[in-house]
Coordinates of N, CA and C in Angstrom, one line a residue:
M1 N -30.8 17.9 -14.9 CA -29.5 17.9 -14.0 C -29.3 19.5 -13.5
R2 N -29.0 19.8 -12.4 CA -29.0 21.3 -11.6 C -27.5 21.6 -11.8
Y3 N -27.5 22.9 -12.0 CA -26.2 23.4 -12.0 C -26.2 24.9 -11.8
F4 N -25.3 25.6 -11.6 CA -25.3 27.2 -11.6 C -24.5 27.9 -12.4
A5 N -25.0 28.7 -13.0 CA -24.2 29.3 -14.3 C -22.9 30.1 -13.7
N6 N -21.8 30.0 -14.3 CA -20.6 30.7 -14.0 C -20.6 32.1 -14.5
R7 N -20.8 33.1 -13.8 CA -21.0 34.5 -14.6 C -19.5 34.9 -14.5
L8 N -18.5 34.5 -14.1 CA -17.1 35.1 -13.9 C -16.3 34.6 -15.1
A9 N -15.4 35.3 -15.3 CA -14.5 35.0 -16.4 C -13.6 34.2 -16.1
D10 N -13.1 33.2 -17.1 CA -12.3 32.2 -17.1 C -10.9 32.6 -16.6
Y11 N -10.2 31.7 -15.6 CA -8.7 32.0 -15.1 C -7.9 31.9 -16.3
A12 N -7.0 32.7 -16.2 CA -6.0 33.0 -17.3 C -4.8 32.5 -16.6
S13 N -4.2 31.4 -17.0 CA -3.0 31.0 -16.3 C -2.0 32.2 -16.4
G14 N -1.2 32.4 -15.2 CA -0.3 33.5 -15.1 C -0.7 34.7 -14.7
Q15 N -1.8 34.8 -14.7 CA -2.5 36.2 -14.5 C -3.1 36.3 -13.0
P16 N -2.6 37.6 -12.4 CA -3.0 37.7 -11.0 C -4.5 37.6 -10.8
V17 N -4.9 37.0 -9.6 CA -6.5 37.2 -9.2 C -6.6 38.2 -8.5
Q18 N -7.8 39.2 -8.9 CA -8.0 40.3 -8.0 C -9.1 39.8 -7.0
V19 N -8.8 40.3 -5.6 CA -9.5 39.8 -4.6 C -9.8 41.1 -3.8
D20 N -11.0 41.4 -3.4 CA -11.6 42.7 -3.0 C -11.5 42.3 -1.2
A21 N -10.2 42.6 -0.7 CA -10.1 42.0 0.6 C -11.0 42.9 1.7
A22 N -11.3 44.1 1.2 CA -12.2 44.9 2.1 C -13.5 44.2 2.1
R23 N -14.0 43.9 1.0 CA -15.2 43.3 0.9 C -15.5 41.8 1.7
W24 N -14.4 41.0 1.4 CA -14.3 39.8 2.2 C -14.4 39.9 3.6
A25 N -13.6 41.1 4.1 CA -13.1 41.1 5.4 C -14.7 41.7 6.2
Q26 N -15.5 42.4 5.4 CA -16.6 42.6 5.8 C -17.7 41.2 5.8
Y27 N -17.8 40.6 4.8 CA -18.6 39.5 4.7 C -18.1 38.5 5.8
I28 N -16.8 38.3 6.4 CA -16.3 37.5 7.2 C -16.8 37.9 8.5
T29 N -16.8 39.2 8.6 CA -17.3 39.9 10.1 C -18.8 39.8 10.2
R30 N -19.4 39.9 9.3 CA -21.0 39.4 9.2 C -21.4 38.0 9.5
T31 N -20.5 37.3 8.8 CA -20.7 35.8 9.1 C -20.2 35.2 10.6
V32 N -19.4 36.0 11.2 CA -18.9 35.7 12.3 C -19.9 36.0 13.5
E33 N -20.4 37.3 13.3 CA -21.4 37.7 14.0 C -22.8 37.0 14.1
A34 N -23.3 36.5 13.0 CA -24.2 35.6 12.7 C -24.0 34.4 13.6
I35 N -22.9 33.7 13.3 CA -22.7 32.5 14.1 C -22.7 32.8 15.5
R36 N -22.0 33.8 16.1 CA -22.0 34.2 17.6 C -23.5 34.4 17.9
S37 N -24.3 34.8 17.2 CA -25.6 35.2 17.7 C -26.3 34.0 17.8
R38 N -26.1 33.1 16.6 CA -27.0 32.0 16.8 C -26.7 30.7 17.4
M39 N -25.0 30.8 17.8 CA -24.7 29.7 18.6 C -23.7 30.2 19.7
P40 N -24.2 30.8 20.7 CA -23.3 31.3 21.7 C -22.5 30.5 22.4
P41 N -21.6 30.9 23.1 CA -20.6 29.9 23.6 C -21.3 29.2 25.2
T42 N -21.9 28.3 24.9 CA -22.5 27.8 26.0 C -22.4 26.2 26.1
T43 N -22.7 25.5 27.3 CA -22.3 23.9 27.4 C -23.4 23.4 26.6
G44 N -24.4 24.0 26.2 CA -25.7 23.4 25.4 C -25.2 23.2 24.0
N45 N -24.3 24.2 23.6 CA -23.8 24.1 22.3 C -22.4 23.4 21.9
C46 N -22.0 22.8 22.8 CA -20.6 21.9 22.7 C -20.8 20.5 22.4
D47 N -21.8 20.0 22.3 CA -21.8 18.8 21.6 C -21.5 18.6 20.3
G48 N -20.7 17.7 19.9 CA -20.1 17.7 18.5 C -18.8 18.2 18.3
G49 N -18.2 19.0 19.5 CA -16.7 19.2 19.4 C -16.2 20.0 18.4
L50 N -15.1 19.8 17.9 CA -14.6 20.2 16.7 C -15.6 20.2 15.7
Y51 N -16.3 19.1 15.3 CA -17.1 18.9 14.3 C -18.3 19.9 14.0
V52 N -19.2 20.1 15.0 CA -20.3 21.1 15.0 C -20.6 21.8 16.3
G53 N -19.4 21.7 17.3 CA -19.7 22.3 18.7 C -18.8 23.6 18.8
C54 N -18.8 23.9 20.1 CA -18.2 25.3 20.4 C -16.5 25.2 19.9
A55 N -15.9 24.0 20.3 CA -14.7 24.0 20.1 C -14.5 24.2 18.4
G56 N -15.4 23.8 17.8 CA -15.1 24.1 16.4 C -15.2 25.6 15.9
V57 N -16.3 26.2 16.6 CA -16.3 27.7 16.4 C -15.1 28.2 16.9
G58 N -14.4 28.0 18.1 CA -13.3 28.5 18.6 C -12.2 28.4 17.7
Y59 N -12.0 27.2 17.0 CA -11.1 27.0 16.1 C -11.2 27.9 14.8
A60 N -12.5 28.1 14.5 CA -12.6 28.8 13.1 C -12.2 30.2 13.4
L61 N -12.6 30.8 14.7 CA -12.0 32.2 15.1 C -10.7 32.2 15.2
Y62 N -10.1 31.2 15.8 CA -8.5 31.2 15.8 C -7.7 31.3 14.5
R63 N -8.3 30.3 13.5 CA -7.9 30.5 12.3 C -7.9 31.9 11.6
L64 N -9.2 32.5 11.6 CA -9.7 33.8 11.2 C -8.8 34.8 11.7
A65 N -8.2 34.8 12.8 CA -7.4 35.6 13.6 C -6.0 35.7 13.1
S66 N -5.5 34.7 12.3 CA -4.4 34.7 11.7 C -4.1 35.1 10.5
V67 N -5.1 35.4 9.6 CA -5.4 36.0 8.3 C -4.8 37.5 8.2
A68 N -4.0 37.7 7.5 CA -3.3 39.0 7.5 C -4.3 40.1 7.0
Q69 N -5.4 39.9 6.3 CA -6.3 40.9 6.0 C -7.4 41.1 7.1
L70 N -7.2 40.5 8.4 CA -8.2 40.6 9.2 C -7.3 40.9 10.6
T71 N -6.2 41.4 10.3 CA -5.4 41.9 11.4 C -6.0 42.9 12.3
A72 N -6.7 43.8 12.2 CA -7.5 44.8 12.6 C -8.5 44.1 13.5
S73 N -8.9 43.1 13.2 CA -10.0 42.2 13.9 C -9.2 41.1 15.0
R74 N -8.0 41.0 14.8 CA -7.3 39.7 15.5 C -7.4 39.9 16.9
D75 N -7.5 40.6 17.9 CA -7.7 40.6 19.3 C -9.1 40.3 19.6
R76 N -9.9 40.9 19.0 CA -11.5 40.5 19.0 C -11.7 38.9 18.5
L77 N -11.4 38.6 17.6 CA -11.4 37.4 17.2 C -10.9 36.4 18.1
L78 N -9.5 36.6 18.7 CA -9.2 35.5 19.7 C -9.7 35.7 20.9
A79 N -10.2 37.0 21.4 CA -11.1 36.9 22.6 C -12.3 36.2 22.4
A80 N -13.1 36.1 21.3 CA -14.1 35.1 21.0 C -13.8 33.5 21.2
A81 N -12.8 33.5 20.4 CA -12.2 32.1 20.3 C -11.8 31.6 21.7
T82 N -11.4 32.3 22.6 CA -11.2 31.9 23.9 C -12.4 31.7 24.8
E83 N -13.5 32.4 24.3 CA -15.0 32.4 25.3 C -15.4 30.9 24.7
Y84 N -15.3 30.7 23.4 CA -16.0 29.4 22.9 C -14.8 28.0 23.2
V85 N -13.7 28.3 23.5 CA -12.8 27.4 24.1 C -13.0 26.9 25.6
D86 N -13.0 28.0 26.2 CA -13.2 28.0 27.7 C -14.6 27.1 27.9
V87 N -15.6 27.3 27.3 CA -16.6 26.4 27.4 C -16.6 25.0 26.9
A88 N -15.8 25.0 25.7 CA -15.7 23.4 25.3 C -14.9 22.7 26.3
L89 N -13.7 23.3 26.7 CA -13.0 22.8 27.6 C -13.8 22.3 29.1
Q90 N -14.4 23.2 29.4 CA -15.4 23.0 30.6 C -16.1 21.9 30.5
Y91 N -16.9 21.8 29.2 CA -17.7 20.6 28.8 C -16.9 19.6 28.8
A92 N -15.7 19.5 28.0 CA -14.9 18.3 27.8 C -14.5 17.5 29.0
T93 N -13.9 18.3 29.9 CA -13.4 18.0 31.4 C -14.6 17.4 32.3
N94 N -15.8 17.9 32.1 CA -17.0 17.4 32.8 C -17.4 16.4 32.4
R95 N -17.0 15.6 31.2 CA -17.3 14.3 30.5 C -18.9 14.4 30.3
R96 N -19.5 15.6 30.1 CA -20.8 15.5 29.9 C -21.2 14.8 28.4
G97 N -20.3 15.0 27.5 CA -20.5 14.5 26.4 C -20.5 12.8 26.3
R98 N -21.1 12.2 24.9 CA -21.0 10.8 24.8 C -19.8 10.4 24.3
D99 N -19.1 11.3 23.8 CA -18.0 10.8 23.1 C -16.7 10.4 24.0
P100 N -15.8 9.2 23.4 CA -14.6 9.0 24.5 C -13.6 10.1 24.5
T101 N -12.7 10.0 25.6 CA -11.7 11.0 25.7 C -10.9 11.1 24.5
T102 N -10.6 10.2 23.6 CA -9.8 10.1 22.5 C -10.7 10.6 21.3
A103 N -11.7 11.2 21.3 CA -12.4 11.7 20.3 C -11.7 13.2 19.6
F104 N -11.3 12.9 18.3 CA -10.6 14.5 18.2 C -11.8 15.2 17.7
L105 N -12.4 14.8 16.3 CA -13.7 15.8 15.9 C -14.8 15.8 16.7
L106 N -15.2 14.7 17.5 CA -16.4 14.8 18.3 C -16.1 14.9 19.8
G107 N -14.9 15.0 20.0 CA -15.0 15.2 21.5 C -13.7 15.7 22.2
P108 N -13.5 15.4 23.5 CA -12.3 16.1 24.2 C -11.2 16.2 23.8
A109 N -10.5 15.2 23.1 CA -9.3 15.4 22.5 C -9.3 16.6 21.6
G110 N -10.1 16.9 20.7 CA -10.1 18.1 19.9 C -10.2 19.4 20.4
A111 N -10.8 19.4 21.8 CA -10.8 20.6 22.5 C -9.7 20.8 23.2
L112 N -8.8 19.8 23.6 CA -7.6 20.0 24.0 C -6.6 20.7 23.1
V113 N -6.7 20.2 21.8 CA -5.8 20.7 20.8 C -6.2 22.2 20.6
V114 N -7.5 22.4 20.1 CA -7.8 23.9 19.9 C -7.5 24.8 21.2
G115 N -7.8 24.2 22.5 CA -7.6 25.1 23.5 C -6.1 25.4 23.7
S116 N -5.2 24.4 23.4 CA -4.0 24.8 23.6 C -3.3 26.0 22.4
L117 N -4.0 25.7 21.1 CA -3.8 26.8 20.1 C -4.0 28.0 20.5
V118 N -5.2 28.2 20.9 CA -6.1 29.5 21.2 C -5.2 30.1 22.5
Y119 N -5.1 29.3 23.6 CA -4.4 30.1 24.8 C -3.1 30.2 24.5
D120 N -2.4 29.7 23.8 CA -1.1 30.2 23.2 C -1.1 31.5 22.6
A121 N -1.9 31.6 21.6 CA -2.3 33.0 20.9 C -2.5 34.0 21.8
V122 N -3.2 33.7 22.7 CA -3.6 34.9 23.7 C -2.5 34.9 24.8
G123 N -1.4 34.2 25.0 CA -0.6 34.5 26.0 C -0.6 33.7 27.4
R124 N -1.6 32.7 27.1 CA -1.8 31.7 28.2 C -0.8 30.7 27.9
S125 N 0.4 30.8 28.1 CA 1.2 29.7 27.5 C 1.3 28.6 28.7
A126 N 1.2 28.8 29.7 CA 1.2 27.7 30.9 C -0.1 26.9 30.7
Q127 N -1.1 27.6 30.5 CA -2.4 26.4 30.4 C -2.3 25.7 29.1
A128 N -1.8 26.5 27.9 CA -1.8 25.6 26.7 C -0.7 24.8 26.9
A129 N 0.3 24.6 27.6 CA 1.2 23.5 27.8 C 0.5 22.5 28.6
E130 N -0.4 22.8 29.7 CA -1.0 21.7 30.2 C -1.9 20.9 29.3
L131 N -2.7 21.7 28.6 CA -3.6 21.1 27.5 C -2.6 20.1 26.7
R132 N -1.5 20.4 26.5 CA -0.7 19.7 25.5 C -0.3 18.3 26.1
K133 N 0.2 18.7 27.6 CA 0.4 17.3 28.5 C -0.9 16.6 28.6
Q134 N -2.1 16.8 28.8 CA -3.2 16.2 28.8 C -3.5 15.5 27.4
Y135 N -3.1 16.1 26.4 CA -3.4 15.6 25.0 C -2.6 14.5 25.0
A136 N -1.2 14.5 25.5 CA -0.3 13.6 25.3 C -0.6 12.0 26.2
A137 N -1.2 12.5 27.3 CA -1.8 11.2 28.2 C -2.4 10.3 27.4
I138 N -3.2 11.0 26.7 CA -4.4 10.3 25.8 C -3.8 8.9 25.0
A139 N -2.5 9.3 24.6 CA -1.7 8.4 24.0 C -1.7 6.7 24.6
S140 N -1.6 6.8 25.8 CA -1.7 5.6 26.5 C -2.9 4.8 26.0
T141 N -4.2 5.5 25.9 CA -5.5 4.8 25.6 C -5.4 4.2 24.0
V142 N -5.1 5.4 23.3 CA -4.9 5.0 21.8 C -4.2 3.9 21.1
S143 N -2.9 4.0 22.0 CA -1.9 2.9 21.8 C -2.1 1.5 22.1
K144 N -3.3 1.3 22.8 CA -3.8 -0.2 22.9 C -4.2 -1.0 21.7
P145 N -3.6 -2.1 21.7 CA -3.8 -2.9 20.4 C -5.4 -3.5 20.5
G146 N -5.8 -3.4 19.0 CA -7.3 -3.8 18.8 C -8.1 -3.0 18.9
D147 N -9.3 -3.0 19.2 CA -10.5 -2.2 19.3 C -11.0 -1.6 20.5
F148 N -9.8 -0.7 21.1 CA -10.2 -0.3 22.3 C -11.7 0.7 22.6
L149 N -12.2 0.9 21.6 CA -13.4 1.7 21.9 C -14.6 0.7 21.5
G150 N -14.6 -0.5 20.9 CA -15.4 -1.4 20.5 C -16.5 -0.8 19.4
C151 N -16.3 0.3 18.7 CA -17.0 0.8 18.0 C -16.1 1.2 16.5
G152 N -14.7 0.9 16.6 CA -13.9 1.3 15.4 C -12.8 2.1 15.9
S153 N -11.8 1.6 16.4 CA -10.9 2.5 17.1 C -10.0 3.2 16.1
D154 N -10.0 2.8 14.9 CA -9.2 3.6 14.1 C -9.6 4.5 13.1
E155 N -10.9 4.9 13.3 CA -11.6 6.1 12.4 C -11.2 7.2 12.8
Y156 N -11.5 8.5 12.3 CA -11.0 9.7 12.3 C -11.9 10.3 13.5
F157 N -13.3 10.1 13.6 CA -13.8 11.0 14.6 C -13.7 10.6 16.0
V158 N -13.5 9.7 16.2 CA -13.0 9.1 17.8 C -11.8 8.4 18.1
G159 N -11.3 7.9 16.8 CA -10.3 6.8 17.0 C -9.0 7.5 16.9
R160 N -8.0 6.4 16.6 CA -6.5 6.7 16.4 C -6.2 7.7 15.1
A161 N -6.8 7.5 14.2 CA -6.6 8.3 13.0 C -6.9 10.0 13.4
G162 N -7.9 10.3 14.1 CA -8.2 11.5 14.5 C -7.4 12.0 15.7
Y163 N -6.8 11.0 16.6 CA -5.6 11.7 17.5 C -4.6 11.7 16.8
L164 N -4.3 11.1 15.8 CA -3.0 11.2 14.9 C -3.1 12.6 14.3
C165 N -4.4 13.1 13.9 CA -4.2 14.3 13.2 C -4.2 15.5 14.2
G166 N -4.6 15.1 15.5 CA -4.7 16.2 16.3 C -2.8 16.2 16.9
S167 N -2.4 15.2 16.9 CA -0.8 15.0 17.0 C -0.1 16.1 15.9
L168 N -0.5 15.7 14.6 CA 0.2 16.6 13.5 C -0.4 18.1 13.8
V169 N -1.3 18.4 14.1 CA -1.8 19.7 14.2 C -1.0 20.5 15.3
L170 N -0.5 19.7 16.8 CA 0.3 20.3 17.4 C 1.7 20.5 17.3
N171 N 2.1 19.2 16.6 CA 3.6 19.6 16.0 C 3.7 20.5 15.0
S172 N 2.8 20.9 14.0 CA 3.1 21.8 13.1 C 3.1 23.3 13.8
A173 N 1.8 23.2 14.6 CA 1.9 24.6 15.4 C 2.9 25.0 16.2
Y174 N 3.6 23.9 16.9 CA 4.8 24.3 17.6 C 6.0 24.0 17.1
R175 N 6.0 23.9 15.8 CA 7.2 23.4 15.1 C 8.3 22.6 15.8
Q176 N 7.8 21.4 16.5 CA 8.5 20.7 16.9 C 8.1 19.1 17.0
Q177 N 8.7 18.0 17.2 CA 8.3 16.7 17.2 C 7.9 16.2 18.5
V178 N 6.8 16.1 19.1 CA 6.5 15.7 20.3 C 6.0 14.3 20.3
T179 N 6.4 13.4 21.0 CA 5.9 12.0 20.8 C 4.4 12.0 21.7
Y180 N 3.4 12.0 21.0 CA 1.8 11.8 21.4 C 1.5 10.3 21.2
M181 N 2.5 9.7 20.3 CA 1.9 8.3 19.9 C 3.0 7.5 20.6
P182 N 2.9 6.5 21.5 CA 3.9 5.6 22.0 C 4.2 4.5 21.3
F183 N 3.9 4.3 19.8 CA 4.0 2.9 19.1 C 4.7 3.6 18.0

């Protein structure tokens, strides 16, 4: 049986956990640089959407920009996130991908959600609102009864479950209840 020896002291309930924020910030910065060098924001790296594509890298950078310990890097992280999102949206709207429009983790729907979040964070509110409108328009497809995809319309990667997750992300981010699901 394989295992890793835990060289750290056991956690004592009620005791504060010490985290070296500067060390982790440096580690995160190096990791971001490695990702950016190995996976630049190009349409060739977009297949896989949020799961393994440019939209996912954009989302990760967006999330890192909201970490308090990385405030000094916020603008740089959001600029990088915008580069990845711009390419992911270009790829999604050109329909080069093999995944249906409804695909949250693997396709265009996820790119719309992340694009809205990133554009809003960098002050491109009108574009963010337009992406939310495009996302809401997908609801007419996912609300069709039965197997609208022919390959499992209720699953997370490309079906209703993923679309609902994206709706929850948008509702949470904008702190409002927007009807993305007409059923």
